Amino acid sequence: MALIEIKGVTHAYKTASGPLPVLNDLNISVPEGGFTAVVGPSGCGKSTLTRLIAGLMKPDTGTVMLHGKPVTGPRATVGMAFQNPVLLEWRTILQNVLLPLEIVQTKLTRAEQQDRARHLLSLVGLSGFEDKRPSELSGGMRQRASLCRALIHQPEVLILDEPFGALDAFTREDLWQTMHKVKEKEPFTGVLITHDLRESIFLADQVVVLSGRPATTQYVLDVQAEGPRDLDHLYTAKSADQLATLRHQIAVAQGRASEGDAA
Amino acid sequence: MNALTSRAFLAPIIAVLVFLCLWELLVWANNWPNYVMASPSDLPPAYAKYWELFIVMGWQTLWRTVVGLILAVIVGVLIGMVMGFSRIMRDALYPLLVGFNAIPKATVVPIVALLFVGQHDFNTVLIAFMISFFPIAVSVSIGLSTLEPEYRDILRALGASNMTIFRKIALPKTLPEFFGALKVAVTLAFIGTNLMEIVSPHGRGLGALFDSGKTNSDYPLMFAVLIALAFLGIVLYYIVVWLERTFAGWADRQV
């Protein structure tokens, strides 16, 4: 059974000029330990999707299930990271990473919590920055710290809403590799919202293409790769084919090409 | 004391001395008599003659200003919280608050004085409060309403209550704006206190001392009161700066 099961989800926002449908009969299934990337034209409701999975919102119709149980509200088994690292500036990096443990029940002692935070920080390459303030770190480093905070309470599901979107290309590729390292050491089931097709096939094992608003599941790509891969993976013939397919699907979603056109 | 801190202390002191010299020079060059404008050299005799009054009256002004300010902080933060968290309350209260703030407080002074006749301490604190809560309410409400939703989401997604989110994120994040407003409120509260002290008969505090200087045509005394008020204002202002450094020092990127 899939860990995350999104079935026939339809959702509309209430606006002054009537309901604005954003999701229409959306179906996504993510197996336990899987990593699914969601791509689609901007404004197609990708962020709405993350809020539904996190239990911050309820769909109008359809169900979002975790372990076969419908999601009714926020749960402590979710970790989130956004494009904006939203670190608390009055806290040190270590205190920022520890924040979720102040909310979530934990069996760890204070010392064990700190050890775990330090371990995560070293995993993403932030050893020695534990006592720095967020304002003393670069954008990439802040995003790494934000990732540690999302993982500190060992969530089952990690929701990443364009976490690398605001970084420069080199930093981004660096973080992609960090992600693989983290997933190997700290297993989670991931949902990644992104605009970057290369990122989607480099990190995920399944890529879901959403259509334009209201978004529905337009295409699902099996990346046919699991676990860590290096950057060369992006330059194989298979990856080139997959990228061409995804690009075509995005063009269809944007209404620039029709389904029948050659990719 | 290193070069930086000595600069931080010496620069304002030198600025004050230069200001006093220019003032003295201005009066001297124009050959103004005391009833036009007193000069800094007239002030020490005035302080020496009335030092007991300055201490007693200064204390009255100070404590009533501080009490008014504390009330302004409590009420201002509460109003700010209500407006910051509720869109409806923000829409409902803003015109009322702006209208209230647009009324010159000098016109409210006689109304308050008539409303609570003889309650001089209470009236003074009330005016100090009324004049200074507005910037605090506005800044807290803006600080809370402009909190990026992601900040709320990282804790809400874990099942945190609104109170926890307020305590751990919204409150500390609003502190820099709050202290910015408090710096404005400090000087406003002094204006409020003195309005009441000057206007109401048989008043107390430095305002009343100013008024008696006016009645007795003791011009150096009037100027001495003004300088004493400025001094108290500076002292309170720097207390706020110290509090800001202690509680919201993280917002200062210069250190």
Coordinates of C-alpha atoms in Angstrom, one line a residue:
Chain A
M1 CA 0.0 0.0 0.0
A2 CA 1.2 3.5 -0.8
L3 CA 2.2 5.7 2.1
I4 CA 0.7 8.8 0.5
E5 CA -2.4 8.3 -1.5
I6 CA -4.1 11.2 -3.1
K7 CA -7.4 10.2 -4.7
G8 CA -9.7 12.3 -6.8
V9 CA -8.8 15.5 -4.9
T10 CA -10.7 18.6 -6.1
H11 CA -10.2 22.0 -4.4
A12 CA -11.3 25.6 -5.0
Y13 CA -10.4 28.8 -3.2
K14 CA -13.1 31.2 -2.3
T15 CA -12.4 34.6 -3.8
A16 CA -14.4 37.8 -4.2
S17 CA -15.2 36.9 -7.8
G18 CA -16.4 33.4 -7.0
P19 CA -14.7 30.1 -6.4
L20 CA -11.3 29.6 -8.1
P21 CA -10.7 25.9 -8.8
V22 CA -7.1 25.0 -8.3
L23 CA -7.1 21.2 -8.2
N24 CA -9.4 18.9 -10.2
D25 CA -9.5 15.2 -9.7
L26 CA -5.9 14.9 -8.7
N27 CA -4.4 11.4 -8.2
I28 CA -0.9 10.8 -6.8
S29 CA 0.4 7.8 -5.1
V30 CA 3.8 7.7 -3.3
P31 CA 5.1 4.4 -1.9
E32 CA 6.9 4.2 1.4
G33 CA 10.4 5.4 1.0
G34 CA 9.6 6.8 -2.4
F35 CA 10.5 10.3 -3.6
T36 CA 8.0 12.0 -5.9
A37 CA 8.6 15.2 -7.7
V38 CA 5.6 17.3 -8.7
V39 CA 6.1 19.7 -11.7
G40 CA 3.7 21.9 -13.5
P41 CA 3.1 25.4 -14.8
S42 CA 3.4 28.1 -12.2
G43 CA 0.2 28.9 -10.3
C44 CA -1.2 25.5 -11.0
G45 CA -1.8 24.6 -7.4
K46 CA 1.4 22.8 -6.4
S47 CA 1.7 24.6 -3.1
T48 CA -2.0 23.8 -2.3
L49 CA -1.0 20.2 -2.7
T50 CA 1.7 20.5 -0.1
R51 CA -0.8 22.1 2.4
L52 CA -3.2 19.3 1.8
I53 CA -0.6 16.6 2.4
A54 CA 0.5 18.5 5.6
G55 CA -3.0 18.6 6.8
L56 CA -3.0 22.4 6.9
M57 CA -6.1 22.3 4.6
K58 CA -8.9 19.9 3.7
P59 CA -9.8 19.2 0.1
D60 CA -13.4 20.0 -1.0
T61 CA -13.8 16.5 -2.4
G62 CA -11.6 13.4 -2.6
T63 CA -9.2 12.1 0.0
V64 CA -5.6 12.5 1.1
M65 CA -4.5 9.3 2.9
L66 CA -1.5 8.4 4.9
H67 CA -0.9 4.8 5.7
G68 CA -4.5 4.2 4.4
K69 CA -6.0 6.7 7.0
P70 CA -7.5 10.0 5.8
V71 CA -5.6 13.1 6.8
T72 CA -7.8 15.2 9.0
G73 CA -5.4 17.8 10.4
P74 CA -1.7 18.5 11.1
R75 CA 0.4 15.6 12.3
A76 CA 3.7 15.5 13.9
T77 CA 5.0 13.0 11.4
V78 CA 5.4 15.6 8.7
G79 CA 8.5 17.8 8.0
M80 CA 8.3 20.8 5.8
A81 CA 10.9 23.0 4.0
F82 CA 10.1 25.9 1.7
Q83 CA 11.8 28.2 -0.8
N84 CA 12.1 30.7 2.0
P85 CA 14.2 28.9 4.7
V86 CA 12.1 30.8 7.4
L87 CA 14.8 30.4 10.1
L88 CA 14.1 32.3 13.3
E89 CA 16.7 35.0 13.4
W90 CA 16.8 35.3 17.2
R91 CA 17.9 31.7 17.5
T92 CA 21.2 30.1 16.8
I93 CA 21.3 27.5 14.0
L94 CA 21.3 24.7 16.6
Q95 CA 18.2 26.2 18.4
N96 CA 16.5 26.6 15.0
V97 CA 17.0 22.9 14.2
L98 CA 15.7 21.9 17.6
L99 CA 12.5 24.0 17.2
P100 CA 10.1 21.1 16.1
L101 CA 11.1 19.1 19.2
E102 CA 9.6 21.8 21.3
I103 CA 6.2 21.0 19.7
V104 CA 6.4 17.3 19.0
Q105 CA 6.5 14.7 21.8
T106 CA 9.9 13.1 21.9
K107 CA 11.5 10.4 24.0
L108 CA 15.0 11.9 23.5
T109 CA 16.7 13.6 26.4
R110 CA 18.0 17.1 26.0
A111 CA 21.5 15.9 25.4
E112 CA 20.3 13.3 22.8
Q113 CA 18.3 16.0 21.0
Q114 CA 21.3 18.2 20.7
D115 CA 23.4 15.2 19.5
R116 CA 20.9 14.4 16.9
A117 CA 20.8 18.1 15.7
R118 CA 24.6 18.2 15.5
H119 CA 24.6 14.9 13.6
L120 CA 22.1 16.3 11.1
L121 CA 24.0 19.5 10.7
S122 CA 27.2 17.6 10.1
L123 CA 25.4 15.5 7.5
V124 CA 24.5 18.6 5.5
G125 CA 28.0 20.1 6.0
L126 CA 27.2 22.7 8.6
S127 CA 29.5 21.4 11.4
G128 CA 30.9 24.4 13.2
F129 CA 28.0 26.6 12.5
E130 CA 25.8 25.4 15.3
D131 CA 26.1 28.6 17.3
K132 CA 25.9 31.1 14.4
R133 CA 22.8 33.2 13.7
P134 CA 20.9 32.7 10.5
S135 CA 22.0 36.2 9.3
E136 CA 25.6 35.0 9.4
L137 CA 24.9 32.2 6.9
S138 CA 24.7 32.2 3.1
G139 CA 21.4 31.3 1.3
G140 CA 22.5 27.8 0.6
M141 CA 23.6 27.2 4.2
R142 CA 20.3 28.5 5.5
Q143 CA 18.5 26.1 3.3
R144 CA 20.6 23.3 4.6
A145 CA 19.8 24.3 8.2
S146 CA 16.1 24.4 7.2
L147 CA 16.4 20.9 5.9
C148 CA 17.8 19.7 9.2
R149 CA 14.9 21.4 11.1
A150 CA 12.5 19.5 8.8
L151 CA 14.1 16.2 9.6
I152 CA 14.9 16.6 13.4
H153 CA 11.8 14.8 14.6
Q154 CA 12.3 11.9 12.1
P155 CA 9.2 12.6 10.0
E156 CA 7.7 9.9 7.8
V157 CA 6.9 12.4 5.2
L158 CA 9.2 15.2 4.0
I159 CA 7.4 18.0 2.0
L160 CA 9.8 20.2 0.0
D161 CA 8.1 23.2 -1.6
E162 CA 10.7 24.5 -4.1
P163 CA 13.5 24.5 -1.5
F164 CA 16.3 25.1 -4.0
G165 CA 14.4 27.5 -6.2
A166 CA 16.1 30.7 -4.9
L167 CA 19.7 29.3 -5.0
D168 CA 22.3 29.8 -7.7
A169 CA 23.0 26.8 -10.0
F170 CA 26.1 25.5 -8.3
T171 CA 24.7 25.7 -4.8
R172 CA 21.6 24.0 -6.0
E173 CA 23.5 21.1 -7.5
D174 CA 25.5 20.9 -4.3
L175 CA 22.3 20.6 -2.3
W176 CA 20.9 18.0 -4.7
Q177 CA 23.8 15.7 -3.8
T178 CA 23.3 16.6 -0.1
M179 CA 19.7 15.5 -0.4
H180 CA 20.7 12.0 -1.7
K181 CA 23.2 11.7 1.2
V182 CA 20.5 12.7 3.7
K183 CA 17.9 10.4 2.3
E184 CA 20.4 7.5 2.5
K185 CA 21.2 8.2 6.2
E186 CA 17.7 9.4 7.3
P187 CA 15.2 7.6 5.3
F188 CA 11.9 9.4 4.5
T189 CA 9.1 9.5 2.0
G190 CA 9.5 12.7 0.0
V191 CA 7.3 15.0 -2.0
L192 CA 9.2 17.7 -3.9
I193 CA 7.5 20.6 -5.6
T194 CA 9.8 22.1 -8.2
H195 CA 10.0 24.1 -11.4
D196 CA 13.3 22.5 -12.4
L197 CA 13.0 19.4 -14.6
R198 CA 16.6 18.4 -14.1
E199 CA 16.1 18.6 -10.4
S200 CA 13.0 16.4 -10.6
I201 CA 14.8 13.5 -12.4
F202 CA 17.9 13.9 -10.4
L203 CA 16.3 13.6 -7.0
A204 CA 13.0 11.7 -7.5
D205 CA 12.1 8.2 -8.6
Q206 CA 8.7 9.4 -9.9
V207 CA 7.8 12.7 -11.6
V208 CA 4.2 13.8 -11.7
V209 CA 3.3 16.5 -14.2
L210 CA 0.3 18.6 -13.3
S211 CA -1.8 20.3 -16.0
G212 CA -2.5 24.0 -15.9
R213 CA -5.1 25.3 -13.4
P214 CA -7.3 23.6 -12.3
A215 CA -4.5 21.0 -12.0
T216 CA -5.1 17.4 -12.6
T217 CA -2.6 14.5 -12.9
Q218 CA -1.5 14.9 -16.6
Y219 CA 1.5 12.6 -16.8
V220 CA 3.5 10.3 -14.5
L221 CA 7.1 9.6 -15.3
D222 CA 9.0 6.7 -13.8
V223 CA 12.6 7.9 -13.5
Q224 CA 13.8 4.2 -13.3
A225 CA 16.5 5.2 -10.9
E226 CA 16.6 4.8 -7.1
G227 CA 18.9 6.1 -4.4
P228 CA 22.0 8.3 -4.8
R229 CA 23.2 9.2 -8.3
D230 CA 25.9 11.6 -9.4
L231 CA 25.5 14.6 -11.7
D232 CA 26.6 12.5 -14.7
H233 CA 23.3 10.8 -14.4
L234 CA 21.7 14.0 -15.9
Y235 CA 23.8 13.6 -19.0
T236 CA 22.9 10.1 -20.0
A237 CA 20.8 9.3 -23.1
K238 CA 18.0 8.1 -20.8
S239 CA 17.9 11.3 -18.9
A240 CA 17.9 13.3 -22.1
D241 CA 14.9 11.4 -23.3
Q242 CA 13.1 11.8 -20.0
L243 CA 13.8 15.6 -19.9
A244 CA 12.5 15.9 -23.5
T245 CA 9.3 14.0 -22.4
L246 CA 8.8 16.3 -19.4
R247 CA 9.4 19.4 -21.4
H248 CA 6.8 18.3 -23.9
Q249 CA 4.4 17.6 -21.1
I250 CA 4.9 21.0 -19.6
A251 CA 4.3 22.6 -23.0
V252 CA 1.0 20.6 -23.1
A253 CA 0.1 21.8 -19.6
Q254 CA 0.8 25.4 -20.6
G255 CA -1.4 24.9 -23.7
R256 CA 1.6 25.5 -26.1
A257 CA 1.5 22.0 -27.5
S258 CA -1.1 19.3 -27.8
E259 CA -0.9 15.7 -26.5
G260 CA -0.4 14.2 -30.0
D261 CA 2.6 16.4 -31.0
A262 CA 5.9 14.6 -31.2
A263 CA 8.1 15.2 -28.1
Chain B
M1 CA 37.2 51.4 26.6
N2 CA 38.0 50.9 23.0
A3 CA 37.9 53.5 20.2
L4 CA 34.4 52.5 19.1
T5 CA 32.7 52.9 22.5
S6 CA 34.6 56.1 23.3
R7 CA 33.4 57.4 20.0
A8 CA 29.8 56.4 20.8
F9 CA 30.0 58.3 24.1
L10 CA 32.1 61.3 23.1
A11 CA 30.3 62.1 19.9
P12 CA 26.9 63.0 21.4
I13 CA 28.5 64.8 24.3
I14 CA 30.5 67.0 22.0
A15 CA 27.4 67.6 19.9
V16 CA 25.6 68.8 23.0
L17 CA 28.5 71.1 24.0
V18 CA 28.6 72.6 20.5
F19 CA 24.8 73.1 20.6
L20 CA 25.1 75.0 24.0
C21 CA 27.9 77.2 22.6
L22 CA 26.0 78.1 19.5
W23 CA 22.9 78.9 21.7
E24 CA 25.0 81.1 24.0
L25 CA 26.6 82.8 21.0
L26 CA 23.2 83.5 19.4
V27 CA 21.9 85.2 22.5
W28 CA 25.1 87.1 23.1
A29 CA 25.4 88.2 19.4
N30 CA 21.8 89.5 19.3
N31 CA 22.2 91.0 22.8
W32 CA 18.8 89.4 23.7
P33 CA 17.5 90.1 27.2
N34 CA 16.4 87.2 29.3
Y35 CA 12.7 87.8 28.6
V36 CA 13.3 87.2 24.9
M37 CA 15.6 84.2 25.3
A38 CA 17.6 82.9 28.2
S39 CA 21.1 81.7 27.5
P40 CA 22.8 78.5 28.8
S41 CA 24.8 80.5 31.3
D42 CA 21.6 81.5 33.0
L43 CA 20.6 77.9 33.6
P44 CA 23.0 76.8 36.4
P45 CA 21.8 79.6 38.7
A46 CA 18.2 78.6 38.0
Y47 CA 19.0 74.9 38.8
A48 CA 20.9 76.0 41.9
K49 CA 18.1 78.1 43.2
Y50 CA 15.3 75.6 42.6
W51 CA 17.1 72.3 42.8
E52 CA 14.7 70.8 45.3
L53 CA 11.7 71.7 43.2
F54 CA 13.4 70.2 40.1
I55 CA 14.0 66.9 42.0
V56 CA 10.4 66.7 43.3
M57 CA 8.7 67.9 40.2
G58 CA 11.0 65.9 37.9
W59 CA 10.2 62.7 39.8
Q60 CA 6.4 63.5 39.5
T61 CA 6.7 64.0 35.7
L62 CA 8.9 60.9 35.3
W63 CA 6.7 58.4 37.2
R64 CA 3.5 59.6 35.6
T65 CA 5.1 59.4 32.2
V66 CA 6.4 55.9 32.8
V67 CA 3.1 54.7 34.2
G68 CA 1.3 56.1 31.2
L69 CA 3.8 54.5 28.9
I70 CA 3.4 51.1 30.6
L71 CA -0.3 51.4 30.1
A72 CA 0.2 52.3 26.5
V73 CA 2.4 49.3 26.0
I74 CA -0.2 46.9 27.6
V75 CA -3.2 48.3 25.8
G76 CA -1.3 49.0 22.6
V77 CA 0.0 45.5 22.4
L78 CA -3.4 44.0 23.1
I79 CA -5.1 46.2 20.4
G80 CA -2.2 45.4 18.1
M81 CA -2.6 41.6 18.7
V82 CA -6.4 41.8 18.0
M83 CA -5.8 43.7 14.8
G84 CA -2.8 41.7 13.8
F85 CA -4.6 38.4 14.0
S86 CA -8.1 39.3 12.8
R87 CA -8.7 40.8 9.4
I88 CA -12.2 41.9 10.5
M89 CA -11.0 43.6 13.6
R90 CA -8.3 45.4 11.6
D91 CA -10.9 46.7 9.2
A92 CA -13.2 47.6 12.0
L93 CA -10.7 49.4 14.3
Y94 CA -8.3 51.2 12.0
P95 CA -10.6 54.2 11.1
L96 CA -11.5 54.5 14.8
L97 CA -7.9 54.5 15.9
V98 CA -6.8 56.9 13.2
G99 CA -9.6 59.2 14.0
F100 CA -8.8 59.1 17.7
N101 CA -5.1 59.8 17.0
A102 CA -5.9 62.7 14.7
I103 CA -7.6 64.6 17.5
P104 CA -5.0 67.0 19.0
K105 CA -4.5 65.8 22.6
A106 CA -4.3 69.4 23.8
T107 CA -8.1 69.6 23.1
V108 CA -8.7 66.5 25.1
V109 CA -6.9 67.8 28.1
P110 CA -9.7 70.1 29.3
I111 CA -12.3 67.4 28.7
V112 CA -10.3 64.9 30.8
A113 CA -9.7 67.6 33.4
L114 CA -13.4 68.2 33.7
L115 CA -14.3 64.6 33.5
F116 CA -12.1 63.6 36.5
V117 CA -11.9 66.8 38.4
G118 CA -9.1 66.8 41.0
Q119 CA -7.7 63.4 39.9
H120 CA -4.6 65.1 38.7
D121 CA -2.3 62.0 38.8
F122 CA -4.9 59.9 37.1
N123 CA -5.6 62.6 34.4
T124 CA -1.9 63.0 33.6
V125 CA -1.3 59.3 33.3
L126 CA -4.4 59.1 31.1
I127 CA -3.2 61.7 28.7
A128 CA 0.3 60.3 28.5
F129 CA -1.3 56.9 27.7
M130 CA -3.7 58.3 25.1
I131 CA -1.0 60.1 23.2
S132 CA 1.4 57.2 23.1
F133 CA -0.5 53.9 22.6
F134 CA -1.2 54.5 18.9
P135 CA 2.2 53.8 17.4
I136 CA 2.6 50.7 19.5
A137 CA -0.8 49.3 18.5
V138 CA -0.1 50.0 14.8
S139 CA 3.4 48.6 14.8
V140 CA 2.4 45.4 16.6
S141 CA -0.6 44.8 14.3
I142 CA 1.6 45.4 11.2
G143 CA 4.3 43.1 12.6
L144 CA 1.8 40.3 13.2
S145 CA -0.2 40.7 10.1
T146 CA 2.9 40.7 7.8
L147 CA 4.2 37.5 9.3
E148 CA 5.0 35.2 6.3
P149 CA 2.6 32.3 6.3
E150 CA 5.5 29.8 6.0
Y151 CA 6.6 30.8 9.6
R152 CA 3.2 29.8 10.8
D153 CA 3.1 26.7 8.7
I154 CA 6.4 25.2 10.0
L155 CA 4.8 25.0 13.5
R156 CA 1.2 24.5 12.5
A157 CA 2.1 21.5 10.4
L158 CA 3.4 19.9 13.6
G159 CA 0.1 20.5 15.4
A160 CA 1.2 23.6 17.4
S161 CA -1.5 25.7 18.9
N162 CA -2.0 29.4 17.9
M163 CA -0.8 30.4 21.4
T164 CA 2.5 28.4 20.9
I165 CA 3.0 30.0 17.4
F166 CA 2.4 33.4 18.9
R167 CA 4.9 32.8 21.8
K168 CA 7.6 31.1 19.8
I169 CA 7.5 33.0 16.5
A170 CA 5.1 36.0 16.2
L171 CA 6.0 37.7 19.4
P172 CA 9.8 37.6 19.1
K173 CA 9.5 38.4 15.4
T174 CA 7.5 41.6 16.2
L175 CA 9.9 42.8 18.8
P176 CA 12.1 45.0 16.5
E177 CA 8.9 46.9 15.3
F178 CA 7.6 47.1 18.8
F179 CA 10.8 48.8 20.1
G180 CA 10.9 51.1 17.1
A181 CA 7.4 52.3 18.1
L182 CA 8.3 52.4 21.8
K183 CA 11.0 54.9 21.0
V184 CA 8.4 57.2 19.4
A185 CA 6.0 56.5 22.2
V186 CA 8.5 57.6 24.9
T187 CA 8.8 61.1 23.6
L188 CA 5.0 61.3 22.9
A189 CA 4.2 60.2 26.5
F190 CA 6.4 63.1 27.8
I191 CA 4.4 65.6 25.7
G192 CA 1.2 64.1 27.1
T193 CA 2.3 64.4 30.7
N194 CA 3.4 68.0 30.2
L195 CA 0.3 69.0 28.4
M196 CA -1.8 68.1 31.4
E197 CA 0.7 69.5 33.9
I198 CA 0.8 72.9 32.2
V199 CA -2.9 73.2 31.5
S200 CA -4.5 72.0 34.7
P201 CA -4.6 74.5 37.6
H202 CA -2.6 73.6 40.7
G203 CA -0.7 71.1 38.5
R204 CA 2.3 69.1 39.5
G205 CA 5.4 68.1 37.8
L206 CA 7.9 69.9 35.6
G207 CA 5.0 71.3 33.5
A208 CA 3.6 73.1 36.6
L209 CA 7.1 74.4 37.3
F210 CA 7.2 75.8 33.8
D211 CA 3.9 77.4 34.3
S212 CA 5.0 79.0 37.5
G213 CA 8.1 80.3 35.8
K214 CA 5.8 81.8 33.2
T215 CA 3.6 83.4 35.8
N216 CA 6.5 84.9 37.6
S217 CA 8.3 86.0 34.4
D218 CA 11.3 83.8 35.5
Y219 CA 12.5 83.2 32.0
P220 CA 15.7 81.3 33.0
L221 CA 13.5 78.9 35.0
M222 CA 11.3 78.2 32.0
F223 CA 14.3 77.3 29.9
A224 CA 15.8 75.3 32.7
V225 CA 12.5 73.3 32.8
L226 CA 12.7 72.7 29.1
I227 CA 16.3 71.4 29.3
A228 CA 15.3 69.2 32.3
L229 CA 12.5 67.7 30.2
A230 CA 14.8 67.1 27.3
F231 CA 17.2 65.4 29.8
L232 CA 14.5 63.1 31.1
G233 CA 13.4 62.3 27.6
I234 CA 16.9 61.3 26.6
V235 CA 17.3 59.1 29.7
L236 CA 14.0 57.2 29.0
Y237 CA 14.9 56.9 25.4
Y238 CA 18.2 55.3 26.2
I239 CA 16.5 52.9 28.6
V240 CA 14.4 51.8 25.7
V241 CA 17.5 51.4 23.5
W242 CA 19.1 49.3 26.2
L243 CA 15.9 47.1 26.4
E244 CA 15.9 46.8 22.7
R245 CA 19.6 45.6 22.6
T246 CA 18.8 43.1 25.3
F247 CA 15.7 41.6 23.8
A248 CA 15.9 42.3 20.1
G249 CA 19.7 42.7 19.6
W250 CA 19.6 39.9 17.0
A251 CA 17.8 42.3 14.6
D252 CA 20.8 44.6 14.6
R253 CA 22.9 43.5 11.7
Q254 CA 25.8 45.8 12.5
V255 CA 27.1 43.8 15.4

